[in-house]
Coordinates of C-alpha atoms in Angstrom, one line a residue:
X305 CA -11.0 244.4 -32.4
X306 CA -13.6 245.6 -34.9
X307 CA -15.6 241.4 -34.2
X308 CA -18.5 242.4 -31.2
X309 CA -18.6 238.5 -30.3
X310 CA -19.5 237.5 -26.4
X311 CA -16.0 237.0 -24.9
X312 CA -14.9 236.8 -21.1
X313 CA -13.9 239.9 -19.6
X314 CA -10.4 238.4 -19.4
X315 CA -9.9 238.1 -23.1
X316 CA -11.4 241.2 -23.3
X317 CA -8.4 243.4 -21.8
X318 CA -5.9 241.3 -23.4
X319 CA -7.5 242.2 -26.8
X320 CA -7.5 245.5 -26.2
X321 CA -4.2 245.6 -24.4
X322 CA -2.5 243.8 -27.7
X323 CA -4.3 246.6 -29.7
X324 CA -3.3 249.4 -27.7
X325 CA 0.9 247.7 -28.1
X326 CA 0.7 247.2 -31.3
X327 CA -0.5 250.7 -32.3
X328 CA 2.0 252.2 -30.3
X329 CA 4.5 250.3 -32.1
X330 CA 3.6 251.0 -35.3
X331 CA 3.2 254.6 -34.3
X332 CA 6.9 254.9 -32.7
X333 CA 8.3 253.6 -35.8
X334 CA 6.2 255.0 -38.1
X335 CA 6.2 259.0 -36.7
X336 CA 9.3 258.7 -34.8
X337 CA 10.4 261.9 -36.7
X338 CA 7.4 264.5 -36.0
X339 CA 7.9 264.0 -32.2
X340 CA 5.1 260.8 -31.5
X341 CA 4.7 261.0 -27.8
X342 CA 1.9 258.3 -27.4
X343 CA -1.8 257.6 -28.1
X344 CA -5.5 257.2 -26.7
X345 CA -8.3 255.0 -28.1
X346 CA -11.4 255.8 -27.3
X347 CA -14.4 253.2 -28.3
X348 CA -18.1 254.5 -28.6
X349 CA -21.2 252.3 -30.0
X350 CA -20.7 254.3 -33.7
X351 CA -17.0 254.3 -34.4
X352 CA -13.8 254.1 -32.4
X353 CA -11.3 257.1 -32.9
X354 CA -7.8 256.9 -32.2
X355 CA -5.9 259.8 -30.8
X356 CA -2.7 260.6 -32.0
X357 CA -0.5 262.5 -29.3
X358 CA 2.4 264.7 -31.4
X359 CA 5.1 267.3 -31.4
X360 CA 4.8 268.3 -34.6
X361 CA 0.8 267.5 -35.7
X362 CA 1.2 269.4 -39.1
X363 CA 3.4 266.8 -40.0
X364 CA 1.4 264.1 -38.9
X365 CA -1.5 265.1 -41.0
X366 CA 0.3 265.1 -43.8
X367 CA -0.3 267.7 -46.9
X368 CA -4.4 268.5 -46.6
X369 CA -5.0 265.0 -44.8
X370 CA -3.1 262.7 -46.9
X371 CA -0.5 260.9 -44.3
X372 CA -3.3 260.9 -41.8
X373 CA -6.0 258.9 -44.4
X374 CA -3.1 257.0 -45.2
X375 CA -2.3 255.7 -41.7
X376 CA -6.2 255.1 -41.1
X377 CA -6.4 253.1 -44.4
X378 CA -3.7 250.7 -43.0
X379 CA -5.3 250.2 -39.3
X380 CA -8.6 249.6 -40.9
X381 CA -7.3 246.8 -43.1
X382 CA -4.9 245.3 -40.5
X383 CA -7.4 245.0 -37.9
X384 CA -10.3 244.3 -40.5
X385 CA -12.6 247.2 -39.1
X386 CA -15.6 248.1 -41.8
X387 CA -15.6 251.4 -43.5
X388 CA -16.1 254.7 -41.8
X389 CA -15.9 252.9 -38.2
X390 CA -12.7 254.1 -37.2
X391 CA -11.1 257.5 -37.3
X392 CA -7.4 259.4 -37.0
X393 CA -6.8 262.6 -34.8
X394 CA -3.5 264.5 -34.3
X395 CA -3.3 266.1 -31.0
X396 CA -0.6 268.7 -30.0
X397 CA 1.3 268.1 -27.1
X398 CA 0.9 270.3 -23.9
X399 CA 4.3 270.8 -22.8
X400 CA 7.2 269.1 -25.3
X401 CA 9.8 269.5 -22.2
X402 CA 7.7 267.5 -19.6
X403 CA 7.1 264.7 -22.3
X404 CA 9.5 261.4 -21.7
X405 CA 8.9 260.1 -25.0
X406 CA 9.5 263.0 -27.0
X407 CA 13.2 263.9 -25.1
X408 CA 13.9 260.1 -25.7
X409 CA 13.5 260.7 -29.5
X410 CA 15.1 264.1 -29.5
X411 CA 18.5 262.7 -27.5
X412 CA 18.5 259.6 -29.9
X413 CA 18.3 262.3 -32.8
X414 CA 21.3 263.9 -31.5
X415 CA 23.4 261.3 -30.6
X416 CA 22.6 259.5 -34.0
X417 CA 24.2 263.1 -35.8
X418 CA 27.3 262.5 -34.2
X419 CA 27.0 265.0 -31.2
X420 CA 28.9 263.5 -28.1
X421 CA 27.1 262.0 -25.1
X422 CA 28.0 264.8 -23.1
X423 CA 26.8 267.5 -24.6
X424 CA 23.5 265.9 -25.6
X425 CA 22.5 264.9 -22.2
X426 CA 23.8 267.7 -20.5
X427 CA 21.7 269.5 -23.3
X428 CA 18.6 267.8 -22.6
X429 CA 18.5 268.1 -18.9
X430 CA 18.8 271.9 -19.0
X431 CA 15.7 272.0 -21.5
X432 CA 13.4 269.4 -19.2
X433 CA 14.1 272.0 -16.1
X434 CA 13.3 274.5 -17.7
X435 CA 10.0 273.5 -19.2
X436 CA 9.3 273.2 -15.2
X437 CA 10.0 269.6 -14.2
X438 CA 10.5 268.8 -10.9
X439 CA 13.0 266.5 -11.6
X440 CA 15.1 264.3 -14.3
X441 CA 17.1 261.4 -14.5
X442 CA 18.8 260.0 -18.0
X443 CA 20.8 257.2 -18.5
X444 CA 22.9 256.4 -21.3
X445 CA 25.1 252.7 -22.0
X446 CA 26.6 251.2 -24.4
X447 CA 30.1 251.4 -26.0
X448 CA 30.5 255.3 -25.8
X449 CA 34.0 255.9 -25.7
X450 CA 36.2 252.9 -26.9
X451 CA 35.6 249.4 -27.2
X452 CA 34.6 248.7 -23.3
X453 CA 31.1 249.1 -22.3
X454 CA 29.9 251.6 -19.4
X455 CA 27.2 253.7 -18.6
X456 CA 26.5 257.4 -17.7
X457 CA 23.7 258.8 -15.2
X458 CA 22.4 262.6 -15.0
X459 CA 20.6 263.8 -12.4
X460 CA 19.2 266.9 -11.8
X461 CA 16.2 268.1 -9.1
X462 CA 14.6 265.5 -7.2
X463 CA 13.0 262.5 -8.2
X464 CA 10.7 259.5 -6.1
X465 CA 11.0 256.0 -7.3
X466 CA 8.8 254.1 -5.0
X467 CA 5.1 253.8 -3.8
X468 CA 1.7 254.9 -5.6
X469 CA 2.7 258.8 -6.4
X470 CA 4.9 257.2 -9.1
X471 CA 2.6 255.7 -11.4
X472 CA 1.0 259.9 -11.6
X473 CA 4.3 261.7 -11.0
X474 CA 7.4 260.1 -13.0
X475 CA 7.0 259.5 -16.5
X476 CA 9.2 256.9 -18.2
X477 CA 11.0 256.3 -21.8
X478 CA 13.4 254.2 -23.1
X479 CA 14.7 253.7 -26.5
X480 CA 18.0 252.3 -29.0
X481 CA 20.1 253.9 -31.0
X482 CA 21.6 251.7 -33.7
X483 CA 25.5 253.5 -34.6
X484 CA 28.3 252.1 -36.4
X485 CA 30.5 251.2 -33.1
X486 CA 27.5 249.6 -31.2
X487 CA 23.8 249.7 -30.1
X488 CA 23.3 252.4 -27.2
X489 CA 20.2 252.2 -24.9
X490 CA 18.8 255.7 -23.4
X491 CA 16.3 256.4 -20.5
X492 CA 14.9 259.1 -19.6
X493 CA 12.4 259.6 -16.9
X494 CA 10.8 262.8 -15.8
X495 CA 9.1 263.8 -12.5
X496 CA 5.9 266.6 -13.4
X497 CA 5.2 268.8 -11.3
X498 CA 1.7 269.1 -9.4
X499 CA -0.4 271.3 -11.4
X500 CA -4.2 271.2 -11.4
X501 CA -5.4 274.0 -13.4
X502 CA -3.4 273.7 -17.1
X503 CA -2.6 270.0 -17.6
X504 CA 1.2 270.3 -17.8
X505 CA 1.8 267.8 -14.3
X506 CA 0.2 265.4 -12.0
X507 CA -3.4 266.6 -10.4
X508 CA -2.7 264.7 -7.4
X509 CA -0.1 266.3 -4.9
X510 CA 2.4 264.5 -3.0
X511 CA 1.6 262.2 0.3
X512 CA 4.1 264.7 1.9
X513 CA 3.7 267.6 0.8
X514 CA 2.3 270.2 2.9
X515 CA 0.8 273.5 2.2
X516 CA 1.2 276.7 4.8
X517 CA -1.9 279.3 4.5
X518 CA -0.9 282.9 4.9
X519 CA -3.7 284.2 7.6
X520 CA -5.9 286.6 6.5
X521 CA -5.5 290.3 7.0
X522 CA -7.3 292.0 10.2
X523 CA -8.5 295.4 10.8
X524 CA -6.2 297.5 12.9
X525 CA -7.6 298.1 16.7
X526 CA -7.3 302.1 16.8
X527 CA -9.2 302.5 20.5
X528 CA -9.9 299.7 22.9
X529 CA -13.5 298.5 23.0
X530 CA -15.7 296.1 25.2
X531 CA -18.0 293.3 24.0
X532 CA -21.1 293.0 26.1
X533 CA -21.9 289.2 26.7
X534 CA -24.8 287.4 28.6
X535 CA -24.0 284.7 31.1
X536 CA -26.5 282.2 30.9
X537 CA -27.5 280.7 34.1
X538 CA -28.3 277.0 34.4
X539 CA -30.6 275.7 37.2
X540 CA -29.2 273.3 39.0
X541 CA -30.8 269.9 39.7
X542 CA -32.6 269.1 42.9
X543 CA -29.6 267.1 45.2
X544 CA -30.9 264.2 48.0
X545 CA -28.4 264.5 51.2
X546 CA -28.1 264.5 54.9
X547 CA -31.3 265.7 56.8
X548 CA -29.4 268.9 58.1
X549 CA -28.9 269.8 54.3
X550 CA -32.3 269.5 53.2
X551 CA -35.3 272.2 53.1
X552 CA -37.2 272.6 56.6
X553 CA -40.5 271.3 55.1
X554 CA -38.3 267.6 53.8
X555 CA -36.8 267.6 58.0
X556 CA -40.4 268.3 59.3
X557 CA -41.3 265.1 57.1
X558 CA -38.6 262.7 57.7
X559 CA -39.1 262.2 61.4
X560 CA -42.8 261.3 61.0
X561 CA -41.4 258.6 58.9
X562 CA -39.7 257.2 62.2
X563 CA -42.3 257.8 64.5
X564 CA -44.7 255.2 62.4
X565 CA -42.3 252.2 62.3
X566 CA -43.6 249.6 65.0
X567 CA -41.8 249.3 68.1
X568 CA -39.9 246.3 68.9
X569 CA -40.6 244.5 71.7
X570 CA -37.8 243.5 74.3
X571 CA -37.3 240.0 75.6
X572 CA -34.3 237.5 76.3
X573 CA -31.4 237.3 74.3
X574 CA -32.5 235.2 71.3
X575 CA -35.9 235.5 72.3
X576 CA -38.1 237.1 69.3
X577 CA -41.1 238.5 69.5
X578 CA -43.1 237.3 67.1

């Protein structure tokens, strides 16, 4: 990443697409505690800065910017970036309840303390609602009671799973928990609601959805008035007819018209005058 060589456009996006997975790798494993809930690289010609999307940013930042130094220390060296060209923020999450990622962490937490299935998930879904989600849907399987292998789906509000709204409305997490009877697998995904104006949901509303304006408030008639309004009058254009519907100086004109025509002169049948 940090090399500027001429490459295809191709290898381009692959390079940065490796760089973005492996960040967010090291990043789930490495702040799966203080609520990591994903990240944003942003390149510019001086330095490229890395933003760090968190639960708990205090944590991430470590004790007056150690943790934070630390974690950029190790990017620069893995990557081979020069000094001072790349940069660590920590940035707070908006709303931890509409966040997949975070409630993925948080129900693996639980479950890993020993709290049943039940109540963790049951748990969970009342918090996502609440934070204003317009719907959930988490899925847990493995080995949860006894040896055989099942798994267990709650739902709760509404939730689209096909077409383009669901790549901006339905957010998407999955992650293991490693116990003593087994390896359980959770998923959680979350449908935000449409909000334009403070960032929580999707700006985009819904192919269906329609909105019903209220009509705006008139004055009261008290006593019954008249508007006065001018009919405009068109002229019509001049019409060509039958002689009897013409004007008198147009008939006075048309029989002279006959009267100059040359007479025909009579003869046999099939005998012209020529």
């Amino acid at each position: 990443m940090a090399t500027t060589a001429n490459i295809s456009k191709k290898r381009k996006f692959i390079r940065e697409g490796v760089f973005h997975a492996e960040l967010n790798e090291f990043f789930t494993r490495e702040l799966a505690e203080d609520g990591y809930s994903g990240l944003e690289v942003r390149v510019t010609p001086q330095r490229t800065e890395i933003i760090i999307m968190a639960t708990k940013t205090q944590q991430v930042l470590g004790e007056k910017g150690r943790r934070i130094r630390e974690l950029t220390s190790v990017i620069q060296k893995r990557f081979g970036y020069p000094e001072n060209s790349i940069e660590l923020f920590a940035q707070k999450v908006v709303s931890r309840g509409l966040c997949a990622i975070a409630q993925a962490e948080s129900l693996r937490y639980k479950l890993m303390g020993g709290l049943p299935v039940r109540r963790a998930c049951y748990g969970v879904l009342r918090f996502i609602m609440e934070s204003g989600a317009q719907g959930c849907e988490i899925i847990v399987s493995g080995k949860l009671r006894g040896q055989r292998a099942k798994a267990m789906k709650f739902i709760d509000g509404l939730m689209i799973h096909s077409g383009d709204p669901v790549n901006d409305y339905v957010q998407y997490a999955v992650r293991h928990v490693l116990l003593r009877q087994g390896v359980l697998g959770i998923k959680v995904k979350i449908m935000l609601p449409y909000d334009t104006k403070e960032g929580k949901g999707a700006k985009k509303p819904l192919p269906d959805h329609i909105s019903i304006v209220q009509p705006k408030d008139e004055t009261p008639i008290v006593t019954p008035y008249s508007e006065p309004k001018e009919r405009k009058v068109e002229p019509l254009p001049p019409q060509i007819g039958h002689p009897q519907q013409l004007p008198p100086q147009q008939q006075q004109q048309q029989p002279q018209q006959h009267m100059q025509q040359p007479p025909i002169q009579g003869g046999m049948p099939g005998n012209f005058g020529y």
